[in-house]
Short mmCIF file of C-alpha atoms and ligand atoms in Angstrom, two decimals:
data_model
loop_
_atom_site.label_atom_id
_atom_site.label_comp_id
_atom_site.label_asym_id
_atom_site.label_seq_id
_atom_site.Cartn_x
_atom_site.Cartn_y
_atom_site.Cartn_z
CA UNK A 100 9.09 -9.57 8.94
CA UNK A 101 11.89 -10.99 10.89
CA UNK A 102 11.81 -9.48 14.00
CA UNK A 103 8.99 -10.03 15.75
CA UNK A 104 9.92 -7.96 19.44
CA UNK A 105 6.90 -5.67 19.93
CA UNK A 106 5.41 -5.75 16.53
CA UNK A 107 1.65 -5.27 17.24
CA UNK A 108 -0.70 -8.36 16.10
CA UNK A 109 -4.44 -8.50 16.07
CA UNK A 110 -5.22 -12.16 16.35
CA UNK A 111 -8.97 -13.51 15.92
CA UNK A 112 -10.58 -16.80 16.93
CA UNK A 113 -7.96 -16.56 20.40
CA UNK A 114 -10.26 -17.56 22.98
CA UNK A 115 -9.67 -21.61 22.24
CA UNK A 116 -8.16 -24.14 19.98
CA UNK A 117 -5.53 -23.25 17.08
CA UNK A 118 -5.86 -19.66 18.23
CA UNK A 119 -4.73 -19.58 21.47
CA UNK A 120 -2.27 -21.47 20.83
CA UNK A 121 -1.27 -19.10 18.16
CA UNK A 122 -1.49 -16.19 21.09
CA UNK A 123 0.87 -18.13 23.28
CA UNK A 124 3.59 -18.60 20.12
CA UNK A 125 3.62 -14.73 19.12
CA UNK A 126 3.97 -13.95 23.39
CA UNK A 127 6.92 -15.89 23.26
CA UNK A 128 8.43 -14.16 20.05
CA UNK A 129 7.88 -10.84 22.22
CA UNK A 130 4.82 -9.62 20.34
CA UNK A 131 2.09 -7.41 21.66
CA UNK A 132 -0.76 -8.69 21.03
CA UNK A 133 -4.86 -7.75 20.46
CA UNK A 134 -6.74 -10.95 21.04
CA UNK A 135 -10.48 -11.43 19.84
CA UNK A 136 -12.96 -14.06 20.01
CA UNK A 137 -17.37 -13.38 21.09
CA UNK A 138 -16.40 -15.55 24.20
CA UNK A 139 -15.31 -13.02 26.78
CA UNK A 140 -14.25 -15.62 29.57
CA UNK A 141 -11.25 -17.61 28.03
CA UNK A 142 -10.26 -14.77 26.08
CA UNK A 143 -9.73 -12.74 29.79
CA UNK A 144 -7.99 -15.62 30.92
CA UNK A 145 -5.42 -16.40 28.36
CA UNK A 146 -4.69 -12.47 28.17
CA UNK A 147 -4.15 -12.78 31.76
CA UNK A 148 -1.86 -15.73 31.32
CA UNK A 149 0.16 -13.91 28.72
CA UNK A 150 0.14 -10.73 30.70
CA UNK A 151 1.19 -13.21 33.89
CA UNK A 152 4.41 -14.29 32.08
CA UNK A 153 5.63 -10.64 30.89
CA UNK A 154 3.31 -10.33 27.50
CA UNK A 155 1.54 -7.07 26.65
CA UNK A 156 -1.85 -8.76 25.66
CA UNK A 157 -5.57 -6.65 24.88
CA UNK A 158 -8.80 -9.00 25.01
CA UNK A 159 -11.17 -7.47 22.69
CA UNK A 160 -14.50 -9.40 22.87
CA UNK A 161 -16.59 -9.72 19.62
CA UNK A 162 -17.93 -11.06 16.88
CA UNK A 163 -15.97 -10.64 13.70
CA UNK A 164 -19.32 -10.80 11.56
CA UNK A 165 -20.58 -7.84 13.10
CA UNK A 166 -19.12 -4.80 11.74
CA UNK A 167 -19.60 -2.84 14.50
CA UNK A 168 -17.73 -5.20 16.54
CA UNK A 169 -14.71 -4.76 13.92
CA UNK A 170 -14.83 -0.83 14.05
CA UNK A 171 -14.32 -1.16 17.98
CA UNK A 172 -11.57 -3.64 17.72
CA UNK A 173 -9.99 -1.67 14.95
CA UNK A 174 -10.43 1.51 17.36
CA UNK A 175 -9.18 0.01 20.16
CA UNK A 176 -6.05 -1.59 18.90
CA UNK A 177 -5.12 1.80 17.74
CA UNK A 178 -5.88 3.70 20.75
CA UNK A 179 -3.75 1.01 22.44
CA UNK A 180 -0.94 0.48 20.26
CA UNK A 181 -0.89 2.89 17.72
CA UNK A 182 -0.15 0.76 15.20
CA UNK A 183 -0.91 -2.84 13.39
CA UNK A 184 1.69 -4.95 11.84
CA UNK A 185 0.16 -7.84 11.74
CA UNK A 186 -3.36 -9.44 10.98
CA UNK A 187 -4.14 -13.24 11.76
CA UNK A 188 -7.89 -14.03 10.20
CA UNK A 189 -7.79 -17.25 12.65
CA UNK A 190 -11.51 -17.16 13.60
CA UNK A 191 -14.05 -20.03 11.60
CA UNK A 192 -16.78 -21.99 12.17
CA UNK A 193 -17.44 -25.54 10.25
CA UNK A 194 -20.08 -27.20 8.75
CA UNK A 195 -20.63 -30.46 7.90
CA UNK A 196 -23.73 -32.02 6.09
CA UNK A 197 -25.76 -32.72 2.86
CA UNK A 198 -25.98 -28.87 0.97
CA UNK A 199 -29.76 -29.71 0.85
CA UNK A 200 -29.74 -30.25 4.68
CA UNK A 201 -27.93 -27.13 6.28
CA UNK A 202 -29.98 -23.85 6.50
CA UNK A 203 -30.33 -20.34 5.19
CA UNK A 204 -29.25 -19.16 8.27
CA UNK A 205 -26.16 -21.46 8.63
CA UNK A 206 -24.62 -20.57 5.24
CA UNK A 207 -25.42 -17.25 5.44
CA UNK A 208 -23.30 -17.41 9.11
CA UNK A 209 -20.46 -19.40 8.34
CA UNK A 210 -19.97 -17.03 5.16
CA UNK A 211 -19.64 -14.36 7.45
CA UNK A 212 -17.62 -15.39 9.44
CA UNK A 213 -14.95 -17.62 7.67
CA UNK A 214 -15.06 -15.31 4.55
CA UNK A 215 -16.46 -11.90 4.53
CA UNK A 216 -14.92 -10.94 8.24
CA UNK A 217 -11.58 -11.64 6.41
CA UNK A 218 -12.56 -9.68 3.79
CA UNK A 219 -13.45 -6.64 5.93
CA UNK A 220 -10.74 -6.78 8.65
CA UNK A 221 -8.21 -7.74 6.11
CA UNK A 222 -9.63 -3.90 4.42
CA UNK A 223 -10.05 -2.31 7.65
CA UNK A 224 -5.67 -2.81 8.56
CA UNK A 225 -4.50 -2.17 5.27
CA UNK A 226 -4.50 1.81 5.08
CA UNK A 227 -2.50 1.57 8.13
CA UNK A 228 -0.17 -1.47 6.73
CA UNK A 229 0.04 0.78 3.45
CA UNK A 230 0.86 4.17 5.32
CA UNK A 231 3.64 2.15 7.52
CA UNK A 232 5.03 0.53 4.49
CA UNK A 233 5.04 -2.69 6.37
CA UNK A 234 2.69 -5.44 7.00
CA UNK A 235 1.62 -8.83 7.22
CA UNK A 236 -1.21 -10.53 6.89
CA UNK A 237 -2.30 -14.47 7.36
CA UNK A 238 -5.62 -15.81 6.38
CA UNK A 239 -5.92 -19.28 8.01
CA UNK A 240 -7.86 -21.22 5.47
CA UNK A 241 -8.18 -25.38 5.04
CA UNK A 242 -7.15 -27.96 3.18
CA UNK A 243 -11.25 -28.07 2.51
CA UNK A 244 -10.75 -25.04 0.08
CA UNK A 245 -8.14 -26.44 -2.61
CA UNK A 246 -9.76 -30.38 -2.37
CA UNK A 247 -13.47 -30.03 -3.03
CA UNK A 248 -14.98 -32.47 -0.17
CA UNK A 249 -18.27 -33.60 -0.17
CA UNK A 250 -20.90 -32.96 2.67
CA UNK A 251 -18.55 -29.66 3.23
CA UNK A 252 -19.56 -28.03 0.52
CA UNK A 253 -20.03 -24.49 2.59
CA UNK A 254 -17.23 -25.07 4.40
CA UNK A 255 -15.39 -25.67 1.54
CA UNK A 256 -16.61 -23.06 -0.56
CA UNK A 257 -15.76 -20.14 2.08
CA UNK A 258 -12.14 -21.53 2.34
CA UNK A 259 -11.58 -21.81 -1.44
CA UNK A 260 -12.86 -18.13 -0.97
CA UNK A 261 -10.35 -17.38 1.49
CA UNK A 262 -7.14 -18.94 -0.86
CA UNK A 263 -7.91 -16.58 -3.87
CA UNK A 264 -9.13 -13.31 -1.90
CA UNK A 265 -5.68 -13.81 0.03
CA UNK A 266 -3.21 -14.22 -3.16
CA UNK A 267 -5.30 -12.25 -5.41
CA UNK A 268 -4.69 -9.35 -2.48
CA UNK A 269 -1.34 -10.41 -2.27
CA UNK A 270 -0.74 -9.04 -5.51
CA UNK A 271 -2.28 -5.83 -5.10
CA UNK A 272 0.31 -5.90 -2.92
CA UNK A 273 3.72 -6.32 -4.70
CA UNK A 274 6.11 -3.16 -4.06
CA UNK A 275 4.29 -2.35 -1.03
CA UNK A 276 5.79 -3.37 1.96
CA UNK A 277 2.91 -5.42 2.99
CA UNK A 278 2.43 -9.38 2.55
CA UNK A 279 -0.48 -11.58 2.35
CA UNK A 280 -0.41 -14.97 2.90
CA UNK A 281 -2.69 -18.46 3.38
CA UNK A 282 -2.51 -21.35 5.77
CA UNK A 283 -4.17 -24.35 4.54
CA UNK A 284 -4.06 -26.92 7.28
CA UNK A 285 -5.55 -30.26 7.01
CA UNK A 286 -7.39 -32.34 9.76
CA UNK A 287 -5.62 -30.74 13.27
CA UNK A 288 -4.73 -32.98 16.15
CA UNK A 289 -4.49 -31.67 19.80
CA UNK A 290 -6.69 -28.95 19.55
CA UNK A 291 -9.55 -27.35 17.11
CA UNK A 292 -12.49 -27.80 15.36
CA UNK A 293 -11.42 -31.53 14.08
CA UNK A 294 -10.70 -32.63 17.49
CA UNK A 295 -14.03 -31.25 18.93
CA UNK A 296 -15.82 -33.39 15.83
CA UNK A 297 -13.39 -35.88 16.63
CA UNK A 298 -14.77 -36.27 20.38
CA UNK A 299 -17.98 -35.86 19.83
CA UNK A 300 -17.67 -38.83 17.75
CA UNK A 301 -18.66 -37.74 13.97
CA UNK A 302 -15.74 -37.23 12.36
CA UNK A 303 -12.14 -39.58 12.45
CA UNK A 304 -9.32 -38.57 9.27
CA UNK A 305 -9.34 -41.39 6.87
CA UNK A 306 -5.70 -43.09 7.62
CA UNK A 307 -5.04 -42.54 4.06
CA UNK A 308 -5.65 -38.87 4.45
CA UNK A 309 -3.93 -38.51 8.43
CA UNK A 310 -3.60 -35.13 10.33
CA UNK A 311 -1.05 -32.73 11.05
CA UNK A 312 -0.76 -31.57 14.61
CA UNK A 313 -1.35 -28.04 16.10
CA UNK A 314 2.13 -27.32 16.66
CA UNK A 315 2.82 -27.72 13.02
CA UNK A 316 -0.06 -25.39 11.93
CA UNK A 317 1.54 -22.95 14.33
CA UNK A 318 5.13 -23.17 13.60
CA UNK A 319 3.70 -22.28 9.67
CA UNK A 320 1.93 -19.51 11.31
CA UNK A 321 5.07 -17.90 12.38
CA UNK A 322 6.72 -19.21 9.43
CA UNK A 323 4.29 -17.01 7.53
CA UNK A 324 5.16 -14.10 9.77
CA UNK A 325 8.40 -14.29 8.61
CA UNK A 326 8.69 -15.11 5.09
CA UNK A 327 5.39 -13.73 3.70
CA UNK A 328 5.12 -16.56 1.15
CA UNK A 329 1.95 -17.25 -0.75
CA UNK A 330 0.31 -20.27 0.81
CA UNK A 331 1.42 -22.87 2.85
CA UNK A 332 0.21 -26.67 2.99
CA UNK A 333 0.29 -28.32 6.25
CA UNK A 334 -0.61 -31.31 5.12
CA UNK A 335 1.09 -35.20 6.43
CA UNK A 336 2.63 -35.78 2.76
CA UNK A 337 3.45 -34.06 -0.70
CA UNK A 338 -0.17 -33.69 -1.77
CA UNK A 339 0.55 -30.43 -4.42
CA UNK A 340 0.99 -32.83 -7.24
CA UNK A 341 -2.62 -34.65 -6.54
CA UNK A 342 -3.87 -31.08 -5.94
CA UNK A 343 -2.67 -30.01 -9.27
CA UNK A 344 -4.07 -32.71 -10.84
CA UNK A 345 -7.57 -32.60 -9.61
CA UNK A 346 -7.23 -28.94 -10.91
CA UNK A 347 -6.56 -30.25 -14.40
CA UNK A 348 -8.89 -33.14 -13.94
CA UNK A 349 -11.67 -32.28 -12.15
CA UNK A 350 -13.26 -35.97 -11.86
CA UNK A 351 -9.90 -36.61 -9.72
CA UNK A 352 -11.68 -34.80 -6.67
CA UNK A 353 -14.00 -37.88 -7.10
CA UNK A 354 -11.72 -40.60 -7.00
CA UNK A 355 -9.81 -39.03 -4.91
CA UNK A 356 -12.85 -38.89 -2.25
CA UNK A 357 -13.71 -42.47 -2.48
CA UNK A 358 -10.60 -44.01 -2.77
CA UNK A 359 -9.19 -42.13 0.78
CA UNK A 360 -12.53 -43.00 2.43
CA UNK A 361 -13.16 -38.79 2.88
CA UNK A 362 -16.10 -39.68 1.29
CA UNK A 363 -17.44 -42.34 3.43
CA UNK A 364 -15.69 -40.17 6.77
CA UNK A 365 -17.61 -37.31 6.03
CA UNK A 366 -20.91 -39.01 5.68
CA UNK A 367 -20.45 -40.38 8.39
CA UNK A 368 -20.11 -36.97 10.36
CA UNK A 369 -23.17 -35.29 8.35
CA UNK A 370 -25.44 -38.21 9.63
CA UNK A 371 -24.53 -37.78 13.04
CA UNK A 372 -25.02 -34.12 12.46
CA UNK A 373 -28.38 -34.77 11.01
CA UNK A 374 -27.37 -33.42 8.11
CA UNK A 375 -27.03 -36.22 5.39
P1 NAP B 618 -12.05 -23.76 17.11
O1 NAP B 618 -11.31 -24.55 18.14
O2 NAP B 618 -13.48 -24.02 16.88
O3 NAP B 618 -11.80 -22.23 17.41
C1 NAP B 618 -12.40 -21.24 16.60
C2 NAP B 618 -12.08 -19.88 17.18
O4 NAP B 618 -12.76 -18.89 16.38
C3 NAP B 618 -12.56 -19.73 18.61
O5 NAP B 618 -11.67 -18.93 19.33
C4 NAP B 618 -13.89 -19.01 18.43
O6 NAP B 618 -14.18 -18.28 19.60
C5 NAP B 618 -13.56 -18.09 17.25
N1 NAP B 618 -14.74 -17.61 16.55
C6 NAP B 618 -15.69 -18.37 15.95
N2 NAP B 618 -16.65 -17.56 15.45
C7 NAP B 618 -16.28 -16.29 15.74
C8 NAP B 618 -16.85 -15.02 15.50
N3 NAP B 618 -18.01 -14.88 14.84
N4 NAP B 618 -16.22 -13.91 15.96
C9 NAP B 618 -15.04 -14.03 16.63
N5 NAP B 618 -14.45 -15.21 16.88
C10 NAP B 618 -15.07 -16.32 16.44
O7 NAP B 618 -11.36 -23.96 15.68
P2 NAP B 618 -9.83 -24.14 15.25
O8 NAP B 618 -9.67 -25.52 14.81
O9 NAP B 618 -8.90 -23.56 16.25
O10 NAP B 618 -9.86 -23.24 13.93
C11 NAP B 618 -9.08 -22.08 13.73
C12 NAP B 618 -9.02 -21.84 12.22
O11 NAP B 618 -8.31 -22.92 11.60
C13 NAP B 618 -10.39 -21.76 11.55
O12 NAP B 618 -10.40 -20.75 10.59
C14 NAP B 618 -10.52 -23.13 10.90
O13 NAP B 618 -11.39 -23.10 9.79
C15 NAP B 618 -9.08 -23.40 10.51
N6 NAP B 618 -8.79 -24.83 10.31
C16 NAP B 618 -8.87 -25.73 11.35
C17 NAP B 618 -8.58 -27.06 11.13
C18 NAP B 618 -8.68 -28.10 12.21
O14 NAP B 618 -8.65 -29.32 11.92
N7 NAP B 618 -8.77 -27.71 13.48
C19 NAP B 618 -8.19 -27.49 9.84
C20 NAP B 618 -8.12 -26.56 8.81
C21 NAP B 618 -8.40 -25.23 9.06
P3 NAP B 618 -15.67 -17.93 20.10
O15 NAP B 618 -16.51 -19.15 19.88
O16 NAP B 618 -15.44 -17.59 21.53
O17 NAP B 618 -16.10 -16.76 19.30
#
């Protein structure tokens, strides 16, 4: 999708971090934008900043997990708009700790939210994608679900989840008109989830590993937009090779873990979690 003046874009997971940066980046590209998030307050405000500098911008509060949440932001984007040409599944939650120290209640949450909300919103735009002949869609996944990390296992788990629903979809797709494709960042400077574990002082990238900053996630983002390609690694170095490996080689993930200190790192951030 090349040109991106007034193409309607439902955006989750706007209200802070990767997100709302993401909001500001499709404003500027002259998009119209539905912006959701459960936190009502930021997401007013950065709607109000788009609107402030000539953007046509919706907040939609809600929670993504909650299906009745999804049929109102579905409704209203519609009654709005009239149309949806692109979805960004942006909104996650992480967890870090021991798998025999998080709790029912935590895995059953972060599931629903990282995975089956992208599931259901990614169903819920596709009739009208399909109808349209035209679509795209971007699942933001991690680098956590194609490199099995330990002490992330859910995390993990819900991304790897994310990565096949998205190109398995994708193929549905072919002749369509409509594209799905994956982001798979690593650890995120500047903003995010990384930088709030960062701060809070759990969680630093192994220098062997390093980070990739927000901009970079979001210039994919749009890169996405535009090409529809499969997935896309935002990663500090060519790491597809090791990847592939550890795919043959399964014990690789292992050796791979300790010898980057991810291991050790995420330990590290489990314990202080009091999880590990
Ligand atoms: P973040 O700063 O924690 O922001 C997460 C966003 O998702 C917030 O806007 C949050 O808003 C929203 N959200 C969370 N639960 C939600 C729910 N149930 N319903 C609606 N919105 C919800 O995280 P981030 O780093 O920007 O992460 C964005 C995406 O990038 C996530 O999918 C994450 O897994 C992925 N990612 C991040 C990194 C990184 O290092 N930062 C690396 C790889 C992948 P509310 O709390 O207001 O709902």
């Amino acid at each position: 999708m090349n040109d991106l003046q007034d193409k309607v874009a439902l955006l989750t997971g706007a209200s802070r971090g990767l997100g709302a940066l993401i909001a500001r980046a499709l404003a500027a590209e002259g998009m119209r934008l539905v912006l959701v998030a459960r936190s009502a307050d930021p997401l007013m405000r950065l709607a109000d900043s788009l609107r402030a500098g000539g953007a046509e911008a919706e907040p939609v509060p809600g929670d993504v997990a909650d299906a009745a949440a999804r049929e109102r932001l579905m409704a209203r984007t519609l009654e709005r708009f009239g149309r949806i040409d692109v979805l960004i599944n942006n909104a996650g939650i992480e967890l870090v700790g021991a798998l025999s120290d998080v709790g029912d209640d935590e895995i059953d949450r972060l599931f629903a939210v990282n995975t089956v909300a992208t599931a259901q919103l990614t169903r819920a735009v596709l009739p009208h994608m399909l109808a349209q002949r035209s679509g795209v869609i971007v699942n933001m996944a991690s680098m956590a679900g194609k490199a099995a990390v330990p002490y992330n296992s859910i995390y993990s788990a819900s991304k790897a989840a994310v990565i096949h629903l998205t190109l398995s979809l994708r193929d549905e797709l072919v002749g369509t008109g409509v594209t799905a494709s994956v982001i798979c960042p690593g650890f995120v400077t500047g903003t995010g989830m990384y930088e709030d574990l960062r701060s809070e002082g759990g969680m630093t990238a192994p220098a062997l590993v390093g980070t990739v900053s927000d901009r970079k996630v979001v210039r994919t983002v749009l890169k996405a937009i535009r090409r529809g390609g499969p997935e896309y690694i935002v990663y500090r170095g060519p790491i597809r090779p090791l990847i592939a490996l550890a795919t043959l080689f399964p014990r690789m993930y292992s050796v791979f873990n300790s010898m980057t200190g991810l291991r050790t790192a995420f330990a590290r951030a489990a314990r202080a979690s009091n999880k590990g």
